[in-house]
Amino acid sequence: AQSVTQPDIHITVSEGASLELRCNYSYGATPYLFWYVQSPGQGLQLLLKYFSGDTLVQGIKGFEAEFKRSQSSFNLRKPSVHWSDAAEYFCAVGALNAGNMLTFGGGTRLMVKP
Amino acid sequence: DSGVTQTPKHLITATGQRVTLRCSPRSGDLSVYWYQQSLDQGLQFLIQYYNGEERAKGNILERFSAQQFPDLHSELNLSSLELGDSALYFCASSRVLRDEQYFGPGTRLTVT
């Protein structure tokens, strides 16, 4: 069975600083990987996805993520954080052998200091 | 706005009752997924339908059931509700199976 681990429950960064959110997955085949963001009281918004090809993927709002098969990781990065980026971030893996159901990590809550 | 709509936005009901949550997928999307988000369990996949047929099942209780109708909207039925069923219930949709999922705003269920 697939699983996703987000080791950091909370992260605080200063506005303008760089950001990296960690994600490690376990899946028996080539994974479909996703990052979603959830603002308080809102639904989940897709930031970016990896299906195949280039291991560095670009997403919305200036985010990017790098797929590293050897490390089973899919870390999310942003070079300069804005106060509006404060939210909860979820990494997910899609199980293609089960209709592409998503297995989510526990989430990382990002706080941005002015 | 993802294009996925869910009603109602909030639902407060008593233990033992039955409720129905409704989801309309994005235009053209054939697959609908239901997820539950709670503080203790996190985000968990419940069930998936594709073009009217059940495709995958996750940690869905026997008291819960779902269906997808010919117009592709979906309903999640929760019965014999317990306090522990209080959660956010999300619907997501995708165009085909191997595609990204877009989430609706969720229905917040409170069981008292």
PDB file of C-alpha atoms in Angstrom:
ATOM      1  CA  ALA A   1       0.000   0.000   0.000  1.00  0.00           C
ATOM      2  CA  GLN A   2       1.149   3.518  -0.697  1.00  0.00           C
ATOM      3  CA  SER A   3       1.969   6.067   1.981  1.00  0.00           C
ATOM      4  CA  VAL A   4       3.128   9.673   2.222  1.00  0.00           C
ATOM      5  CA  THR A   5       5.119  11.277   5.002  1.00  0.00           C
ATOM      6  CA  GLN A   6       5.457  14.986   5.581  1.00  0.00           C
ATOM      7  CA  PRO A   7       7.994  15.184   8.392  1.00  0.00           C
ATOM      8  CA  ASP A   8       7.343  18.805   9.315  1.00  0.00           C
ATOM      9  CA  ILE A   9       3.995  19.518  10.955  1.00  0.00           C
ATOM     10  CA  HIS A  10       4.659  23.255  11.310  1.00  0.00           C
ATOM     11  CA  ILE A  11       7.108  25.542   9.544  1.00  0.00           C
ATOM     12  CA  THR A  12       7.580  29.268  10.112  1.00  0.00           C
ATOM     13  CA  VAL A  13       9.484  31.405   7.622  1.00  0.00           C
ATOM     14  CA  SER A  14       9.979  35.119   7.214  1.00  0.00           C
ATOM     15  CA  GLU A  15       8.358  36.888   4.310  1.00  0.00           C
ATOM     16  CA  GLY A  16      10.783  36.964   1.400  1.00  0.00           C
ATOM     17  CA  ALA A  17      12.721  33.937   2.604  1.00  0.00           C
ATOM     18  CA  SER A  18      12.970  30.712   0.633  1.00  0.00           C
ATOM     19  CA  LEU A  19      10.840  27.707   1.467  1.00  0.00           C
ATOM     20  CA  GLU A  20      11.208  23.959   1.175  1.00  0.00           C
ATOM     21  CA  LEU A  21       8.510  21.551   2.341  1.00  0.00           C
ATOM     22  CA  ARG A  22       9.500  17.923   2.524  1.00  0.00           C
ATOM     23  CA  CYS A  23       7.553  14.953   1.236  1.00  0.00           C
ATOM     24  CA  ASN A  24       8.533  11.291   1.173  1.00  0.00           C
ATOM     25  CA  TYR A  25       6.388   8.639  -0.425  1.00  0.00           C
ATOM     26  CA  SER A  26       6.170   4.893  -0.588  1.00  0.00           C
ATOM     27  CA  TYR A  27       4.708   3.323  -3.713  1.00  0.00           C
ATOM     28  CA  GLY A  28       5.541   0.166  -5.611  1.00  0.00           C
ATOM     29  CA  ALA A  29       5.591   1.638  -9.093  1.00  0.00           C
ATOM     30  CA  THR A  30       6.185   4.975 -10.766  1.00  0.00           C
ATOM     31  CA  PRO A  31       4.054   7.355  -8.749  1.00  0.00           C
ATOM     32  CA  TYR A  32       1.786  10.173  -9.706  1.00  0.00           C
ATOM     33  CA  LEU A  33       2.642  12.922  -7.203  1.00  0.00           C
ATOM     34  CA  PHE A  34       0.790  16.067  -6.261  1.00  0.00           C
ATOM     35  CA  TRP A  35       0.983  19.071  -3.986  1.00  0.00           C
ATOM     36  CA  TYR A  36      -2.200  20.744  -2.798  1.00  0.00           C
ATOM     37  CA  VAL A  37      -2.704  23.843  -0.663  1.00  0.00           C
ATOM     38  CA  GLN A  38      -5.581  24.437   1.740  1.00  0.00           C
ATOM     39  CA  SER A  39      -6.335  27.842   3.218  1.00  0.00           C
ATOM     40  CA  PRO A  40      -8.404  27.939   6.428  1.00  0.00           C
ATOM     41  CA  GLY A  41     -11.983  26.909   5.790  1.00  0.00           C
ATOM     42  CA  GLN A  42     -11.310  26.277   2.109  1.00  0.00           C
ATOM     43  CA  GLY A  43     -11.031  23.334  -0.204  1.00  0.00           C
ATOM     44  CA  LEU A  44      -7.793  21.984  -1.661  1.00  0.00           C
ATOM     45  CA  GLN A  45      -6.184  23.764  -4.562  1.00  0.00           C
ATOM     46  CA  LEU A  46      -3.811  21.901  -6.857  1.00  0.00           C
ATOM     47  CA  LEU A  47      -0.367  23.533  -6.902  1.00  0.00           C
ATOM     48  CA  LEU A  48       1.454  21.128  -9.200  1.00  0.00           C
ATOM     49  CA  LYS A  49       1.719  17.544 -10.331  1.00  0.00           C
ATOM     50  CA  TYR A  50       4.300  15.039 -11.504  1.00  0.00           C
ATOM     51  CA  PHE A  51       3.259  12.298 -13.889  1.00  0.00           C
ATOM     52  CA  SER A  52       6.427  11.579 -15.851  1.00  0.00           C
ATOM     53  CA  GLY A  53       9.230  13.287 -17.749  1.00  0.00           C
ATOM     54  CA  ASP A  54      11.153  16.249 -16.373  1.00  0.00           C
ATOM     55  CA  THR A  55      11.704  15.691 -12.668  1.00  0.00           C
ATOM     56  CA  LEU A  56      11.509  19.419 -11.887  1.00  0.00           C
ATOM     57  CA  VAL A  57       7.923  20.585 -12.250  1.00  0.00           C
ATOM     58  CA  GLN A  58       6.594  24.106 -12.124  1.00  0.00           C
ATOM     59  CA  GLY A  59       3.288  24.985 -10.563  1.00  0.00           C
ATOM     60  CA  ILE A  60       1.090  27.932  -9.806  1.00  0.00           C
ATOM     61  CA  LYS A  61       1.933  30.819  -7.462  1.00  0.00           C
ATOM     62  CA  GLY A  62       5.688  30.440  -8.114  1.00  0.00           C
ATOM     63  CA  PHE A  63       6.003  26.955  -6.580  1.00  0.00           C
ATOM     64  CA  GLU A  64       8.119  24.142  -7.959  1.00  0.00           C
ATOM     65  CA  ALA A  65       8.822  20.582  -6.869  1.00  0.00           C
ATOM     66  CA  GLU A  66      11.513  18.066  -7.670  1.00  0.00           C
ATOM     67  CA  PHE A  67      10.922  14.336  -7.979  1.00  0.00           C
ATOM     68  CA  LYS A  68      13.876  12.277  -6.743  1.00  0.00           C
ATOM     69  CA  ARG A  69      13.265   8.588  -7.288  1.00  0.00           C
ATOM     70  CA  SER A  70      16.410   7.523  -5.426  1.00  0.00           C
ATOM     71  CA  GLN A  71      15.227   9.346  -2.301  1.00  0.00           C
ATOM     72  CA  SER A  72      11.492   8.676  -2.776  1.00  0.00           C
ATOM     73  CA  SER A  73      10.969  12.381  -2.314  1.00  0.00           C
ATOM     74  CA  PHE A  74       8.929  15.150  -3.905  1.00  0.00           C
ATOM     75  CA  ASN A  75       9.867  18.334  -2.055  1.00  0.00           C
ATOM     76  CA  LEU A  76       8.064  21.604  -2.688  1.00  0.00           C
ATOM     77  CA  ARG A  77      10.047  24.824  -3.009  1.00  0.00           C
ATOM     78  CA  LYS A  78       9.493  28.521  -3.429  1.00  0.00           C
ATOM     79  CA  PRO A  79      12.335  31.050  -3.709  1.00  0.00           C
ATOM     80  CA  SER A  80      10.565  33.921  -1.950  1.00  0.00           C
ATOM     81  CA  VAL A  81       7.552  33.447   0.319  1.00  0.00           C
ATOM     82  CA  HIS A  82       4.680  35.936   0.460  1.00  0.00           C
ATOM     83  CA  TRP A  83       2.406  36.438   3.465  1.00  0.00           C
ATOM     84  CA  SER A  84      -0.479  35.063   1.393  1.00  0.00           C
ATOM     85  CA  ASP A  85       1.305  31.697   1.190  1.00  0.00           C
ATOM     86  CA  ALA A  86       0.405  30.967   4.815  1.00  0.00           C
ATOM     87  CA  ALA A  87      -1.753  27.841   4.620  1.00  0.00           C
ATOM     88  CA  GLU A  88      -1.593  24.080   4.997  1.00  0.00           C
ATOM     89  CA  TYR A  89       0.207  22.109   2.317  1.00  0.00           C
ATOM     90  CA  PHE A  90      -0.504  18.501   1.449  1.00  0.00           C
ATOM     91  CA  CYS A  91       1.590  16.098  -0.588  1.00  0.00           C
ATOM     92  CA  ALA A  92      -0.259  13.183  -2.192  1.00  0.00           C
ATOM     93  CA  VAL A  93       0.487  10.087  -4.244  1.00  0.00           C
ATOM     94  CA  GLY A  94      -1.971   8.658  -6.756  1.00  0.00           C
ATOM     95  CA  ALA A  95      -2.492   4.906  -6.945  1.00  0.00           C
ATOM     96  CA  LEU A  96      -2.959   4.148 -10.613  1.00  0.00           C
ATOM     97  CA  ASN A  97      -3.877   0.549  -9.881  1.00  0.00           C
ATOM     98  CA  ALA A  98      -6.816   1.748  -7.799  1.00  0.00           C
ATOM     99  CA  GLY A  99      -8.489   4.368  -9.932  1.00  0.00           C
ATOM    100  CA  ASN A 100      -5.912   7.015  -9.033  1.00  0.00           C
ATOM    101  CA  MET A 101      -7.207   7.400  -5.477  1.00  0.00           C
ATOM    102  CA  LEU A 102      -5.009   9.844  -3.602  1.00  0.00           C
ATOM    103  CA  THR A 103      -3.147   9.040  -0.414  1.00  0.00           C
ATOM    104  CA  PHE A 104      -2.283  12.214   1.456  1.00  0.00           C
ATOM    105  CA  GLY A 105       0.441  13.085   3.896  1.00  0.00           C
ATOM    106  CA  GLY A 106      -0.466  14.610   7.219  1.00  0.00           C
ATOM    107  CA  GLY A 107       0.130  18.135   5.966  1.00  0.00           C
ATOM    108  CA  THR A 108       2.548  20.941   6.824  1.00  0.00           C
ATOM    109  CA  ARG A 109       1.175  24.160   8.249  1.00  0.00           C
ATOM    110  CA  LEU A 110       3.140  27.138   6.972  1.00  0.00           C
ATOM    111  CA  MET A 111       3.233  30.371   8.936  1.00  0.00           C
ATOM    112  CA  VAL A 112       4.819  33.490   7.454  1.00  0.00           C
ATOM    113  CA  LYS A 113       6.393  36.132   9.690  1.00  0.00           C
ATOM    114  CA  PRO A 114       6.267  39.750   8.474  1.00  0.00           C
TER     115      PRO A 114
ATOM    116  CA  ASP B   1     -12.968  28.255  -8.090  1.00  0.00           C
ATOM    117  CA  SER B   2     -12.267  24.659  -9.167  1.00  0.00           C
ATOM    118  CA  GLY B   3     -15.616  24.172 -10.915  1.00  0.00           C
ATOM    119  CA  VAL B   4     -16.614  21.395  -8.512  1.00  0.00           C
ATOM    120  CA  THR B   5     -19.662  22.275  -6.443  1.00  0.00           C
ATOM    121  CA  GLN B   6     -20.819  20.727  -3.205  1.00  0.00           C
ATOM    122  CA  THR B   7     -23.997  21.228  -1.225  1.00  0.00           C
ATOM    123  CA  PRO B   8     -24.733  21.926   1.496  1.00  0.00           C
ATOM    124  CA  LYS B   9     -21.783  23.910   2.806  1.00  0.00           C
ATOM    125  CA  HIS B  10     -22.612  23.143   6.429  1.00  0.00           C
ATOM    126  CA  LEU B  11     -24.757  20.465   8.003  1.00  0.00           C
ATOM    127  CA  ILE B  12     -25.582  20.032  11.661  1.00  0.00           C
ATOM    128  CA  THR B  13     -27.475  16.948  12.685  1.00  0.00           C
ATOM    129  CA  ALA B  14     -27.973  14.572  15.604  1.00  0.00           C
ATOM    130  CA  THR B  15     -26.559  11.143  16.275  1.00  0.00           C
ATOM    131  CA  GLY B  16     -28.487   8.344  14.614  1.00  0.00           C
ATOM    132  CA  GLN B  17     -29.670  10.522  11.748  1.00  0.00           C
ATOM    133  CA  ARG B  18     -29.049  10.162   8.009  1.00  0.00           C
ATOM    134  CA  VAL B  19     -27.750  12.858   5.664  1.00  0.00           C
ATOM    135  CA  THR B  20     -27.009  13.187   1.959  1.00  0.00           C
ATOM    136  CA  LEU B  21     -24.136  15.211   0.574  1.00  0.00           C
ATOM    137  CA  ARG B  22     -24.217  16.259  -3.051  1.00  0.00           C
ATOM    138  CA  CYS B  23     -21.434  16.896  -5.529  1.00  0.00           C
ATOM    139  CA  SER B  24     -21.440  18.193  -9.096  1.00  0.00           C
ATOM    140  CA  PRO B  25     -18.169  17.573 -10.939  1.00  0.00           C
ATOM    141  CA  ARG B  26     -16.483  19.971 -13.337  1.00  0.00           C
ATOM    142  CA  SER B  27     -18.055  20.057 -16.746  1.00  0.00           C
ATOM    143  CA  GLY B  28     -16.722  17.126 -18.775  1.00  0.00           C
ATOM    144  CA  ASP B  29     -15.248  15.229 -15.827  1.00  0.00           C
ATOM    145  CA  LEU B  30     -16.275  11.592 -15.658  1.00  0.00           C
ATOM    146  CA  SER B  31     -14.712  10.558 -12.369  1.00  0.00           C
ATOM    147  CA  VAL B  32     -15.828  11.597  -8.896  1.00  0.00           C
ATOM    148  CA  TYR B  33     -13.985  10.934  -5.655  1.00  0.00           C
ATOM    149  CA  TRP B  34     -15.083  11.385  -2.050  1.00  0.00           C
ATOM    150  CA  TYR B  35     -12.640  12.170   0.766  1.00  0.00           C
ATOM    151  CA  GLN B  36     -13.080  12.738   4.488  1.00  0.00           C
ATOM    152  CA  GLN B  37     -10.912  15.195   6.419  1.00  0.00           C
ATOM    153  CA  SER B  38     -10.863  14.960  10.201  1.00  0.00           C
ATOM    154  CA  LEU B  39      -8.429  16.124  12.867  1.00  0.00           C
ATOM    155  CA  ASP B  40      -7.498  12.624  13.981  1.00  0.00           C
ATOM    156  CA  GLN B  41      -7.499  10.771  10.632  1.00  0.00           C
ATOM    157  CA  GLY B  42      -6.369  13.509   8.276  1.00  0.00           C
ATOM    158  CA  LEU B  43      -7.480  13.319   4.631  1.00  0.00           C
ATOM    159  CA  GLN B  44      -8.749   9.869   3.714  1.00  0.00           C
ATOM    160  CA  PHE B  45     -10.112   8.508   0.468  1.00  0.00           C
ATOM    161  CA  LEU B  46     -13.594   7.050   0.758  1.00  0.00           C
ATOM    162  CA  ILE B  47     -14.863   5.987  -2.654  1.00  0.00           C
ATOM    163  CA  GLN B  48     -14.583   6.697  -6.375  1.00  0.00           C
ATOM    164  CA  TYR B  49     -17.007   6.516  -9.267  1.00  0.00           C
ATOM    165  CA  TYR B  50     -16.213   6.629 -12.944  1.00  0.00           C
ATOM    166  CA  ASN B  51     -18.973   7.253 -15.464  1.00  0.00           C
ATOM    167  CA  GLY B  52     -21.598   5.871 -13.106  1.00  0.00           C
ATOM    168  CA  GLU B  53     -19.728   2.822 -11.868  1.00  0.00           C
ATOM    169  CA  GLU B  54     -17.925   2.288  -8.595  1.00  0.00           C
ATOM    170  CA  ARG B  55     -14.223   2.112  -9.347  1.00  0.00           C
ATOM    171  CA  ALA B  56     -12.346   2.068  -6.061  1.00  0.00           C
ATOM    172  CA  LYS B  57     -13.182   1.868  -2.391  1.00  0.00           C
ATOM    173  CA  GLY B  58     -11.133   3.119   0.520  1.00  0.00           C
ATOM    174  CA  ASN B  59     -11.795   3.399   4.224  1.00  0.00           C
ATOM    175  CA  ILE B  60     -15.519   3.815   3.837  1.00  0.00           C
ATOM    176  CA  LEU B  61     -17.754   2.592   6.640  1.00  0.00           C
ATOM    177  CA  GLU B  62     -20.641   0.252   5.878  1.00  0.00           C
ATOM    178  CA  ARG B  63     -22.990   2.980   7.156  1.00  0.00           C
ATOM    179  CA  PHE B  64     -21.824   5.156   4.260  1.00  0.00           C
ATOM    180  CA  SER B  65     -22.798   4.685   0.635  1.00  0.00           C
ATOM    181  CA  ALA B  66     -22.507   6.665  -2.554  1.00  0.00           C
ATOM    182  CA  GLN B  67     -23.669   6.700  -6.124  1.00  0.00           C
ATOM    183  CA  GLN B  68     -23.057   8.575  -9.348  1.00  0.00           C
ATOM    184  CA  PHE B  69     -26.041   9.442 -11.463  1.00  0.00           C
ATOM    185  CA  PRO B  70     -26.393   9.523 -15.284  1.00  0.00           C
ATOM    186  CA  ASP B  71     -25.813  13.296 -15.279  1.00  0.00           C
ATOM    187  CA  LEU B  72     -22.528  12.498 -13.430  1.00  0.00           C
ATOM    188  CA  HIS B  73     -23.397  14.232 -10.184  1.00  0.00           C
ATOM    189  CA  SER B  74     -22.733  12.156  -7.090  1.00  0.00           C
ATOM    190  CA  GLU B  75     -24.276  11.765  -3.670  1.00  0.00           C
ATOM    191  CA  LEU B  76     -22.697  10.470  -0.486  1.00  0.00           C
ATOM    192  CA  ASN B  77     -25.167   9.044   2.018  1.00  0.00           C
ATOM    193  CA  LEU B  78     -24.192   8.818   5.671  1.00  0.00           C
ATOM    194  CA  SER B  79     -26.517   6.945   8.017  1.00  0.00           C
ATOM    195  CA  SER B  80     -26.720   6.079  11.715  1.00  0.00           C
ATOM    196  CA  LEU B  81     -24.467   9.028  12.313  1.00  0.00           C
ATOM    197  CA  GLU B  82     -22.056   9.038  15.225  1.00  0.00           C
ATOM    198  CA  LEU B  83     -20.156  11.876  16.858  1.00  0.00           C
ATOM    199  CA  GLY B  84     -16.977  10.607  15.200  1.00  0.00           C
ATOM    200  CA  ASP B  85     -18.447  11.198  11.743  1.00  0.00           C
ATOM    201  CA  SER B  86     -18.089  14.944  12.260  1.00  0.00           C
ATOM    202  CA  ALA B  87     -15.642  16.022   9.569  1.00  0.00           C
ATOM    203  CA  LEU B  88     -15.151  17.895   6.329  1.00  0.00           C
ATOM    204  CA  TYR B  89     -16.263  15.850   3.347  1.00  0.00           C
ATOM    205  CA  PHE B  90     -14.676  16.710   0.037  1.00  0.00           C
ATOM    206  CA  CYS B  91     -15.662  15.744  -3.429  1.00  0.00           C
ATOM    207  CA  ALA B  92     -13.103  15.835  -6.234  1.00  0.00           C
ATOM    208  CA  SER B  93     -13.397  15.190  -9.942  1.00  0.00           C
ATOM    209  CA  SER B  94     -11.106  14.367 -12.822  1.00  0.00           C
ATOM    210  CA  ARG B  95     -11.592  14.126 -16.567  1.00  0.00           C
ATOM    211  CA  VAL B  96     -10.353  10.583 -16.866  1.00  0.00           C
ATOM    212  CA  LEU B  97      -8.803   8.125 -14.447  1.00  0.00           C
ATOM    213  CA  ARG B  98      -5.168   9.113 -14.959  1.00  0.00           C
ATOM    214  CA  ASP B  99      -5.652  12.788 -14.427  1.00  0.00           C
ATOM    215  CA  GLU B 100      -5.314  15.367 -11.693  1.00  0.00           C
ATOM    216  CA  GLN B 101      -8.200  15.794  -9.285  1.00  0.00           C
ATOM    217  CA  TYR B 102      -9.936  19.095  -8.609  1.00  0.00           C
ATOM    218  CA  PHE B 103     -11.548  19.514  -5.216  1.00  0.00           C
ATOM    219  CA  GLY B 104     -14.795  21.146  -4.237  1.00  0.00           C
ATOM    220  CA  PRO B 105     -15.128  23.494  -1.248  1.00  0.00           C
ATOM    221  CA  GLY B 106     -16.317  20.697   1.019  1.00  0.00           C
ATOM    222  CA  THR B 107     -19.292  20.048   3.273  1.00  0.00           C
ATOM    223  CA  ARG B 108     -18.678  20.480   6.975  1.00  0.00           C
ATOM    224  CA  LEU B 109     -20.731  17.912   8.892  1.00  0.00           C
ATOM    225  CA  THR B 110     -21.268  18.354  12.605  1.00  0.00           C
ATOM    226  CA  VAL B 111     -22.965  15.534  14.496  1.00  0.00           C
ATOM    227  CA  THR B 112     -24.258  16.515  17.937  1.00  0.00           C
TER     228      THR B 112
END
